[in-house]
Amino acid sequence: MDFVQVSEEEGDEPIELPAEEDGTLLLSTLQAQFPGSCGLKYRNMDTKAVRGVRSNEGRLFPPSADSGWGEYIYFCVFPKGIPNLSSSAEEIDSPYRPILPPIENKRKSDDNLENSTAKTKRIETRLRCTDLIVLGLAWKTTEESLREYFESYGEVLMAQIKKDVKSGQSKGFGFVRFGSYEAQMRVLANRHLIDGRWCEVKVPNSKGIGHQVPCKVFVGRCTEDINSDDLRDYFSKFGEVTDVFIPRPFRAFSFVTFLDPDVAQSLCGEDHIIKGVSVHVSNAAPKAEQNRHQGPSYNYNSGSNFGMHSYHPQGNHMNSGRSGHHRGNNQHIAHGGDNTAIGNSHSNMGSGGYGMGGNNFIGNSGGGSYGNSSNHNHNHNHGHNSGGNMNRPDGIPYNRQSNFHGMNQPHNGNVGNGGWMSRGHLDMPNLQALGINSQGSSSSNQGQNMSNPLGVGLNLNSLPMNPALVAAALNQWSLLGNQLQNQNQDQQASLLYTIIGGNFLSWMAQNGGGGHNSCNIGNSGGRKGSNNPNNSGAGGMNIKGDNSGSNDQNGGNSWSNQSSGSQNSVDKSNFL
DNA sequence: GTTGAGCGTT
């Protein structure tokens, strides 16, 4: 057997790696010793130049067909040019794009210029690929066809179909491993049609790691003439779009997946005009996060974490959204694992006010911004993102969820005079889409009782039940149901009606006594917990009030207690 | 030769 001498870097102590019978060296053999490596090179003694070793389909070929690998000492090549590398983490070993505190972004340009092998190696070893499971394969799919399919994404180091040992029949799933992190990211961000079946590619449970950052957004209020290309064309200006999915039959919403989760995050909460139609972008909860009760709690809201972690370590306790499933006293809404509890054991529910209840209810979408909104106030985090923001093509910084409260969004105090509509897109579903209007205008709603933001006299029976619009609006609250996917329009309408009439609105309308914190931001002077409609909005900006005290009012509990049952049936995960 | 949510005899 032929051995190839390989060192990590030129001049290092080489390791002898066994070559195959055909004289090639398997990339997997190389990577077993040098994780993250993607090739070999060597110093040509004649030219003094470094020469690369030919690589194809997971095999490295000796420089000479005659003399094989010769006496050269080869050294490793590590990938470069990984997208977002500089802004992704050297700190977190994740198969997904990791989350990096913004302070690291300062070195972006430096990193891009960085060219040393050591540097790239260091990064790559932390961003190394992992096996990916491919679910839903056609029975007929072979390892060859599997490999062939995925090679369009990059070098495939391994493609494996799990088979029945006796019959040899495929079990319908397999594993792939890519040579580059970029390829892995792209694969994870896409849906895959392999041999006629849509397959799902995920990080296997056995890996159990990763901070999955949502790259997919929900686009609500779509019209039927907005097709995939329209969506792709439009959203591509913000960043690379890797997938567009429009549920059929038409339901007035769609999903757009970006390569860069920051882009996706930055768009959430916004209205965009496509073909003259105002669509609304909000978070789409990745399927992978659904119903996962085991394992560590993932920090899901890249947006908020971006803003929070490094600068304000204490901010961990306000990692709203996905961090910490079912923690705190939010278990009343711990349905199906979707609306992960916010962990209101801490102060994050404070001044966010409405957001507090909403936080849980909203789950993912509200998570980042909500937590931030609350905690910005509480922790005085204003403006701390300045160092880490990258700008989107349209000039809007990615880290919007933090910036919202640092600069863009009217402060929560506005609840005092602006009514709940003033709290921004993320806080509430689009009630206009629901066809619901608050009775009072925002200008006359000073001190409106926020626990019934719909106003009085709501006629549930007269609500327009357009499932599509309701779905679009509810998306922000993570209320879309799995069941919707497989039901016909009538069933959807019926279910949505149940949601709306039975829980949603009643949730909205209840909470009589305890009061939402939100309503009481202006009450920080001591009236927290009350819903006194006379609470002047003037105090609204007094957001340094005792928000945590407001939490103690358990206003959130009261509303949420009633929402237990059916919310399990309203989870949008299966749309994704 | 049937099946369709899952997690890998390394």
Tab-separated table of N, CA, C and O in Angstrom, chain A residues 126-211:
chain	number	residue	atom	x	y	z
A	126	ARG	N	-13.419	25.354	12.592
A	126	ARG	CA	-14.577	25.647	13.429
A	126	ARG	C	-15.870	25.631	12.637
A	126	ARG	O	-16.945	25.575	13.188
A	127	LEU	N	-15.751	25.751	11.344
A	127	LEU	CA	-16.941	25.742	10.518
A	127	LEU	C	-16.972	24.493	9.675
A	127	LEU	O	-17.459	24.497	8.564
A	128	ARG	N	-16.427	23.467	10.195
A	128	ARG	CA	-16.356	22.264	9.382
A	128	ARG	C	-17.743	21.694	9.167
A	128	ARG	O	-18.674	21.918	9.934
A	129	CYS	N	-17.805	20.938	8.140
A	129	CYS	CA	-19.083	20.363	7.767
A	129	CYS	C	-19.428	19.197	8.672
A	129	CYS	O	-18.583	18.619	9.341
A	130	THR	N	-20.665	18.901	8.623
A	130	THR	CA	-21.124	17.734	9.354
A	130	THR	C	-21.946	16.889	8.390
A	130	THR	O	-22.391	17.369	7.354
A	131	ASP	N	-22.127	15.669	8.717
A	131	ASP	CA	-23.022	14.855	7.907
A	131	ASP	C	-24.417	15.459	7.962
A	131	ASP	O	-24.845	15.944	9.002
A	132	LEU	N	-25.079	15.377	6.867
A	132	LEU	CA	-26.453	15.859	6.807
A	132	LEU	C	-27.366	14.696	6.472
A	132	LEU	O	-27.032	13.868	5.626
A	133	ILE	N	-28.465	14.667	7.124
A	133	ILE	CA	-29.410	13.600	6.819
A	133	ILE	C	-30.342	14.062	5.713
A	133	ILE	O	-30.764	15.215	5.686
A	134	VAL	N	-30.615	13.166	4.824
A	134	VAL	CA	-31.531	13.456	3.724
A	134	VAL	C	-32.748	12.563	3.902
A	134	VAL	O	-32.653	11.342	3.822
A	135	LEU	N	-33.838	13.178	4.154
A	135	LEU	CA	-35.057	12.430	4.430
A	135	LEU	C	-36.005	12.481	3.232
A	135	LEU	O	-36.032	13.466	2.501
A	136	GLY	N	-36.741	11.448	3.111
A	136	GLY	CA	-37.758	11.430	2.067
A	136	GLY	C	-37.264	11.022	0.703
A	136	GLY	O	-37.892	11.343	-0.307
A	137	LEU	N	-36.187	10.331	0.687
A	137	LEU	CA	-35.657	9.899	-0.608
A	137	LEU	C	-36.578	8.893	-1.279
A	137	LEU	O	-37.261	8.103	-0.616
A	138	ALA	N	-36.542	8.963	-2.576
A	138	ALA	CA	-37.288	7.952	-3.322
A	138	ALA	C	-36.631	6.602	-3.098
A	138	ALA	O	-35.418	6.505	-2.877
A	139	TRP	N	-37.412	5.599	-3.157
A	139	TRP	CA	-36.859	4.249	-2.940
A	139	TRP	C	-35.787	3.921	-3.973
A	139	TRP	O	-34.856	3.186	-3.714
A	140	LYS	N	-36.008	4.524	-5.108
A	140	LYS	CA	-35.099	4.181	-6.203
A	140	LYS	C	-33.789	4.958	-6.153
A	140	LYS	O	-32.843	4.637	-6.879
A	141	THR	N	-33.752	5.970	-5.350
A	141	THR	CA	-32.536	6.788	-5.313
A	141	THR	C	-31.352	5.967	-4.821
A	141	THR	O	-31.436	5.265	-3.812
A	142	THR	N	-30.292	6.064	-5.564
A	142	THR	CA	-29.081	5.332	-5.196
A	142	THR	C	-28.045	6.303	-4.651
A	142	THR	O	-28.194	7.523	-4.751
A	143	GLU	N	-27.018	5.757	-4.096
A	143	GLU	CA	-25.949	6.601	-3.589
A	143	GLU	C	-25.317	7.400	-4.718
A	143	GLU	O	-24.877	8.528	-4.536
A	144	GLU	N	-25.330	6.797	-5.876
A	144	GLU	CA	-24.760	7.501	-7.012
A	144	GLU	C	-25.627	8.695	-7.407
A	144	GLU	O	-25.135	9.788	-7.640
A	145	SER	N	-26.917	8.434	-7.503
A	145	SER	CA	-27.778	9.541	-7.927
A	145	SER	C	-27.874	10.605	-6.839
A	145	SER	O	-28.033	11.786	-7.114
A	146	LEU	N	-27.758	10.147	-5.619
A	146	LEU	CA	-27.768	11.102	-4.511
A	146	LEU	C	-26.536	12.009	-4.604
A	146	LEU	O	-26.627	13.233	-4.513
A	147	ARG	N	-25.444	11.386	-4.814
A	147	ARG	CA	-24.201	12.153	-4.948
A	147	ARG	C	-24.270	13.096	-6.147
A	147	ARG	O	-23.911	14.259	-6.062
A	148	GLU	N	-24.784	12.554	-7.206
A	148	GLU	CA	-24.868	13.351	-8.427
A	148	GLU	C	-25.721	14.599	-8.197
A	148	GLU	O	-25.381	15.696	-8.615
A	149	TYR	N	-26.805	14.404	-7.516
A	149	TYR	CA	-27.672	15.549	-7.257
A	149	TYR	C	-26.944	16.610	-6.443
A	149	TYR	O	-26.937	17.789	-6.774
A	150	PHE	N	-26.324	16.182	-5.385
A	150	PHE	CA	-25.767	17.170	-4.455
A	150	PHE	C	-24.445	17.762	-4.948
A	150	PHE	O	-24.003	18.774	-4.416
A	151	GLU	N	-23.886	17.150	-5.940
A	151	GLU	CA	-22.649	17.730	-6.454
A	151	GLU	C	-22.873	19.073	-7.125
A	151	GLU	O	-21.940	19.847	-7.320
A	152	SER	N	-24.108	19.350	-7.428
A	152	SER	CA	-24.364	20.673	-7.994
A	152	SER	C	-24.160	21.765	-6.943
A	152	SER	O	-24.040	22.936	-7.274
A	153	TYR	N	-24.109	21.362	-5.705
A	153	TYR	CA	-23.894	22.334	-4.635
A	153	TYR	C	-22.421	22.467	-4.252
A	153	TYR	O	-22.026	23.433	-3.613
A	154	GLY	N	-21.680	21.493	-4.600
A	154	GLY	CA	-20.275	21.515	-4.210
A	154	GLY	C	-19.769	20.089	-4.073
A	154	GLY	O	-20.477	19.116	-4.351
A	155	GLU	N	-18.568	20.010	-3.653
A	155	GLU	CA	-17.949	18.705	-3.550
A	155	GLU	C	-18.650	17.841	-2.506
A	155	GLU	O	-18.871	18.263	-1.371
A	156	VAL	N	-18.987	16.670	-2.931
A	156	VAL	CA	-19.649	15.725	-2.029
A	156	VAL	C	-18.615	14.719	-1.539
A	156	VAL	O	-18.025	13.987	-2.322
A	157	LEU	N	-18.422	14.716	-0.273
A	157	LEU	CA	-17.422	13.810	0.290
A	157	LEU	C	-18.011	12.437	0.577
A	157	LEU	O	-17.298	11.444	0.598
A	158	MET	N	-19.277	12.446	0.809
A	158	MET	CA	-19.903	11.172	1.165
A	158	MET	C	-21.379	11.246	0.800
A	158	MET	O	-22.027	12.258	1.022
A	159	ALA	N	-21.864	10.224	0.208
A	159	ALA	CA	-23.299	10.109	-0.063
A	159	ALA	C	-23.692	8.684	0.246
A	159	ALA	O	-23.118	7.740	-0.288
A	160	GLN	N	-24.625	8.563	1.108
A	160	GLN	CA	-24.914	7.243	1.654
A	160	GLN	C	-26.423	7.048	1.733
A	160	GLN	O	-27.145	7.946	2.138
A	161	ILE	N	-26.853	5.911	1.310
A	161	ILE	CA	-28.263	5.565	1.453
A	161	ILE	C	-28.359	4.481	2.514
A	161	ILE	O	-27.604	3.504	2.485
A	162	LYS	N	-29.245	4.676	3.421
A	162	LYS	CA	-29.448	3.625	4.420
A	162	LYS	C	-30.393	2.577	3.849
A	162	LYS	O	-31.467	2.888	3.355
A	163	LYS	N	-29.955	1.345	3.956
A	163	LYS	CA	-30.703	0.266	3.339
A	163	LYS	C	-31.009	-0.832	4.346
A	163	LYS	O	-30.306	-0.991	5.340
A	164	ASP	N	-31.988	-1.556	3.972
A	164	ASP	CA	-32.292	-2.750	4.742
A	164	ASP	C	-31.190	-3.777	4.472
A	164	ASP	O	-30.859	-4.057	3.319
A	165	VAL	N	-30.651	-4.294	5.553
A	165	VAL	CA	-29.496	-5.174	5.374
A	165	VAL	C	-29.823	-6.441	4.595
A	165	VAL	O	-28.990	-6.959	3.842
A	166	LYS	N	-31.040	-6.888	4.767
A	166	LYS	CA	-31.389	-8.127	4.075
A	166	LYS	C	-31.721	-7.877	2.611
A	166	LYS	O	-31.146	-8.485	1.711
A	167	SER	N	-32.664	-7.014	2.434
A	167	SER	CA	-33.162	-6.818	1.064
A	167	SER	C	-32.307	-5.853	0.262
A	167	SER	O	-32.357	-5.848	-0.968
A	168	GLY	N	-31.584	-5.025	0.964
A	168	GLY	CA	-30.826	-4.007	0.254
A	168	GLY	C	-31.682	-2.829	-0.184
A	168	GLY	O	-31.208	-1.900	-0.817
A	169	GLN	N	-32.935	-2.923	0.183
A	169	GLN	CA	-33.862	-1.859	-0.174
A	169	GLN	C	-33.571	-0.597	0.630
A	169	GLN	O	-33.276	-0.654	1.820
A	170	SER	N	-33.659	0.511	-0.076
A	170	SER	CA	-33.443	1.790	0.599
A	170	SER	C	-34.484	2.017	1.688
A	170	SER	O	-35.648	1.660	1.538
A	171	LYS	N	-34.038	2.584	2.766
A	171	LYS	CA	-34.975	2.946	3.826
A	171	LYS	C	-35.577	4.337	3.588
A	171	LYS	O	-36.349	4.827	4.385
A	172	GLY	N	-35.148	4.943	2.531
A	172	GLY	CA	-35.724	6.241	2.205
A	172	GLY	C	-35.010	7.425	2.823
A	172	GLY	O	-35.497	8.539	2.776
A	173	PHE	N	-33.897	7.168	3.400
A	173	PHE	CA	-33.105	8.292	3.884
A	173	PHE	C	-31.628	7.980	3.753
A	173	PHE	O	-31.238	6.826	3.538
A	174	GLY	N	-30.876	8.994	3.845
A	174	GLY	CA	-29.441	8.804	3.680
A	174	GLY	C	-28.680	9.966	4.280
A	174	GLY	O	-29.256	10.819	4.972
A	175	PHE	N	-27.418	9.960	4.022
A	175	PHE	CA	-26.565	11.013	4.569
A	175	PHE	C	-25.641	11.539	3.494
A	175	PHE	O	-25.201	10.798	2.606
A	176	VAL	N	-25.385	12.807	3.591
A	176	VAL	CA	-24.389	13.406	2.698
A	176	VAL	C	-23.449	14.262	3.528
A	176	VAL	O	-23.812	14.749	4.598
A	177	ARG	N	-22.283	14.393	3.011
A	177	ARG	CA	-21.332	15.297	3.645
A	177	ARG	C	-20.647	16.105	2.552
A	177	ARG	O	-20.255	15.556	1.527
A	178	PHE	N	-20.554	17.359	2.806
A	178	PHE	CA	-19.966	18.253	1.809
A	178	PHE	C	-18.562	18.658	2.215
A	178	PHE	O	-18.183	18.599	3.383
A	179	GLY	N	-17.847	19.043	1.198
A	179	GLY	CA	-16.481	19.477	1.443
A	179	GLY	C	-16.392	20.914	1.915
A	179	GLY	O	-15.401	21.316	2.517
A	180	SER	N	-17.400	21.665	1.635
A	180	SER	CA	-17.330	23.069	2.030
A	180	SER	C	-18.544	23.458	2.847
A	180	SER	O	-19.652	22.948	2.656
A	181	TYR	N	-18.276	24.359	3.731
A	181	TYR	CA	-19.337	24.845	4.588
A	181	TYR	C	-20.361	25.619	3.778
A	181	TYR	O	-21.543	25.623	4.083
A	182	GLU	N	-19.882	26.267	2.769
A	182	GLU	CA	-20.791	27.015	1.910
A	182	GLU	C	-21.813	26.076	1.274
A	182	GLU	O	-23.005	26.360	1.247
A	183	ALA	N	-21.307	24.983	0.752
A	183	ALA	CA	-22.224	24.022	0.133
A	183	ALA	C	-23.229	23.514	1.155
A	183	ALA	O	-24.421	23.398	0.881
A	184	GLN	N	-22.729	23.238	2.330
A	184	GLN	CA	-23.613	22.746	3.380
A	184	GLN	C	-24.701	23.760	3.693
A	184	GLN	O	-25.875	23.428	3.838
A	185	MET	N	-24.290	24.992	3.781
A	185	MET	CA	-25.267	26.036	4.070
A	185	MET	C	-26.313	26.138	2.979
A	185	MET	O	-27.502	26.292	3.241
A	186	ARG	N	-25.847	26.061	1.781
A	186	ARG	CA	-26.799	26.167	0.678
A	186	ARG	C	-27.761	24.988	0.667
A	186	ARG	O	-28.946	25.128	0.396
A	187	VAL	N	-27.234	23.856	0.925
A	187	VAL	CA	-28.082	22.667	0.922
A	187	VAL	C	-29.123	22.754	2.034
A	187	VAL	O	-30.294	22.441	1.847
A	188	LEU	N	-28.682	23.202	3.175
A	188	LEU	CA	-29.615	23.300	4.286
A	188	LEU	C	-30.674	24.361	4.044
A	188	LEU	O	-31.754	24.322	4.619
A	189	ALA	N	-30.326	25.296	3.208
A	189	ALA	CA	-31.263	26.396	2.982
A	189	ALA	C	-32.275	26.089	1.891
A	189	ALA	O	-33.188	26.862	1.665
A	190	ASN	N	-32.110	24.991	1.258
A	190	ASN	CA	-32.966	24.688	0.113
A	190	ASN	C	-33.826	23.460	0.312
A	190	ASN	O	-33.564	22.621	1.149
A	191	ARG	N	-34.802	23.406	-0.543
A	191	ARG	CA	-35.550	22.161	-0.676
A	191	ARG	C	-34.944	21.416	-1.856
A	191	ARG	O	-34.311	22.000	-2.713
A	192	HIS	N	-35.172	20.133	-1.861
A	192	HIS	CA	-34.462	19.334	-2.851
A	192	HIS	C	-35.379	18.343	-3.533
A	192	HIS	O	-36.030	17.540	-2.875
A	193	LEU	N	-35.389	18.456	-4.806
A	193	LEU	CA	-36.161	17.504	-5.601
A	193	LEU	C	-35.189	16.467	-6.149
A	193	LEU	O	-34.402	16.740	-7.059
A	194	ILE	N	-35.244	15.304	-5.559
A	194	ILE	CA	-34.304	14.255	-5.945
A	194	ILE	C	-35.089	13.055	-6.458
A	194	ILE	O	-35.912	12.489	-5.732
A	195	ASP	N	-34.817	12.708	-7.665
A	195	ASP	CA	-35.521	11.584	-8.282
A	195	ASP	C	-37.033	11.706	-8.127
A	195	ASP	O	-37.731	10.733	-7.819
A	196	GLY	N	-37.477	12.910	-8.293
A	196	GLY	CA	-38.918	13.110	-8.306
A	196	GLY	C	-39.577	13.286	-6.948
A	196	GLY	O	-40.793	13.431	-6.863
A	197	ARG	N	-38.775	13.300	-5.901
A	197	ARG	CA	-39.379	13.507	-4.572
A	197	ARG	C	-38.735	14.695	-3.887
A	197	ARG	O	-37.531	14.916	-3.979
A	198	TRP	N	-39.575	15.420	-3.197
A	198	TRP	CA	-39.036	16.515	-2.406
A	198	TRP	C	-38.425	15.954	-1.131
A	198	TRP	O	-39.098	15.279	-0.346
A	199	CYS	N	-37.193	16.222	-0.983
A	199	CYS	CA	-36.481	15.675	0.162
A	199	CYS	C	-36.076	16.793	1.109
A	199	CYS	O	-35.899	17.943	0.723
A	200	GLU	N	-35.900	16.386	2.312
A	200	GLU	CA	-35.556	17.323	3.365
A	200	GLU	C	-34.126	17.023	3.810
A	200	GLU	O	-33.773	15.872	4.041
A	201	VAL	N	-33.368	18.040	3.904
A	201	VAL	CA	-31.996	17.851	4.372
A	201	VAL	C	-31.831	18.597	5.686
A	201	VAL	O	-32.132	19.783	5.778
A	202	LYS	N	-31.382	17.906	6.664
A	202	LYS	CA	-31.243	18.513	7.984
A	202	LYS	C	-29.952	18.047	8.644
A	202	LYS	O	-29.348	17.071	8.227
A	203	VAL	N	-29.609	18.749	9.649
A	203	VAL	CA	-28.538	18.256	10.502
A	203	VAL	C	-29.133	17.135	11.342
A	203	VAL	O	-30.200	17.297	11.932
A	204	PRO	N	-28.499	16.020	11.357
A	204	PRO	CA	-29.081	14.888	12.093
A	204	PRO	C	-29.238	15.202	13.574
A	204	PRO	O	-28.461	15.971	14.148
A	205	ASN	N	-30.221	14.611	14.122
A	205	ASN	CA	-30.445	14.799	15.561
A	205	ASN	C	-29.215	14.392	16.364
A	205	ASN	O	-28.939	14.966	17.412
A	206	SER	N	-28.549	13.420	15.854
A	206	SER	CA	-27.417	12.903	16.614
A	206	SER	C	-26.335	13.957	16.780
A	206	SER	O	-25.502	13.866	17.681
A	207	LYS	N	-26.356	14.929	15.919
A	207	LYS	CA	-25.353	15.977	16.042
A	207	LYS	C	-25.689	16.901	17.200
A	207	LYS	O	-24.818	17.368	17.906
A	208	GLY	N	-26.952	17.141	17.297
A	208	GLY	CA	-27.429	17.850	18.474
A	208	GLY	C	-26.823	19.204	18.746
A	208	GLY	O	-26.849	19.670	19.864
A	209	ILE	N	-26.281	19.783	17.757
A	209	ILE	CA	-25.717	21.090	18.011
A	209	ILE	C	-26.248	22.070	16.993
A	209	ILE	O	-26.927	21.715	16.071
A	210	GLY	N	-25.922	23.254	17.206
A	210	GLY	CA	-26.236	24.216	16.181
A	210	GLY	C	-27.170	25.305	16.640
A	210	GLY	O	-28.104	25.070	17.392
A	211	HIS	N	-26.877	26.429	16.217
A	211	HIS	CA	-27.755	27.552	16.461
A	211	HIS	C	-28.396	27.879	15.141
A	211	HIS	O	-27.855	28.604	14.341
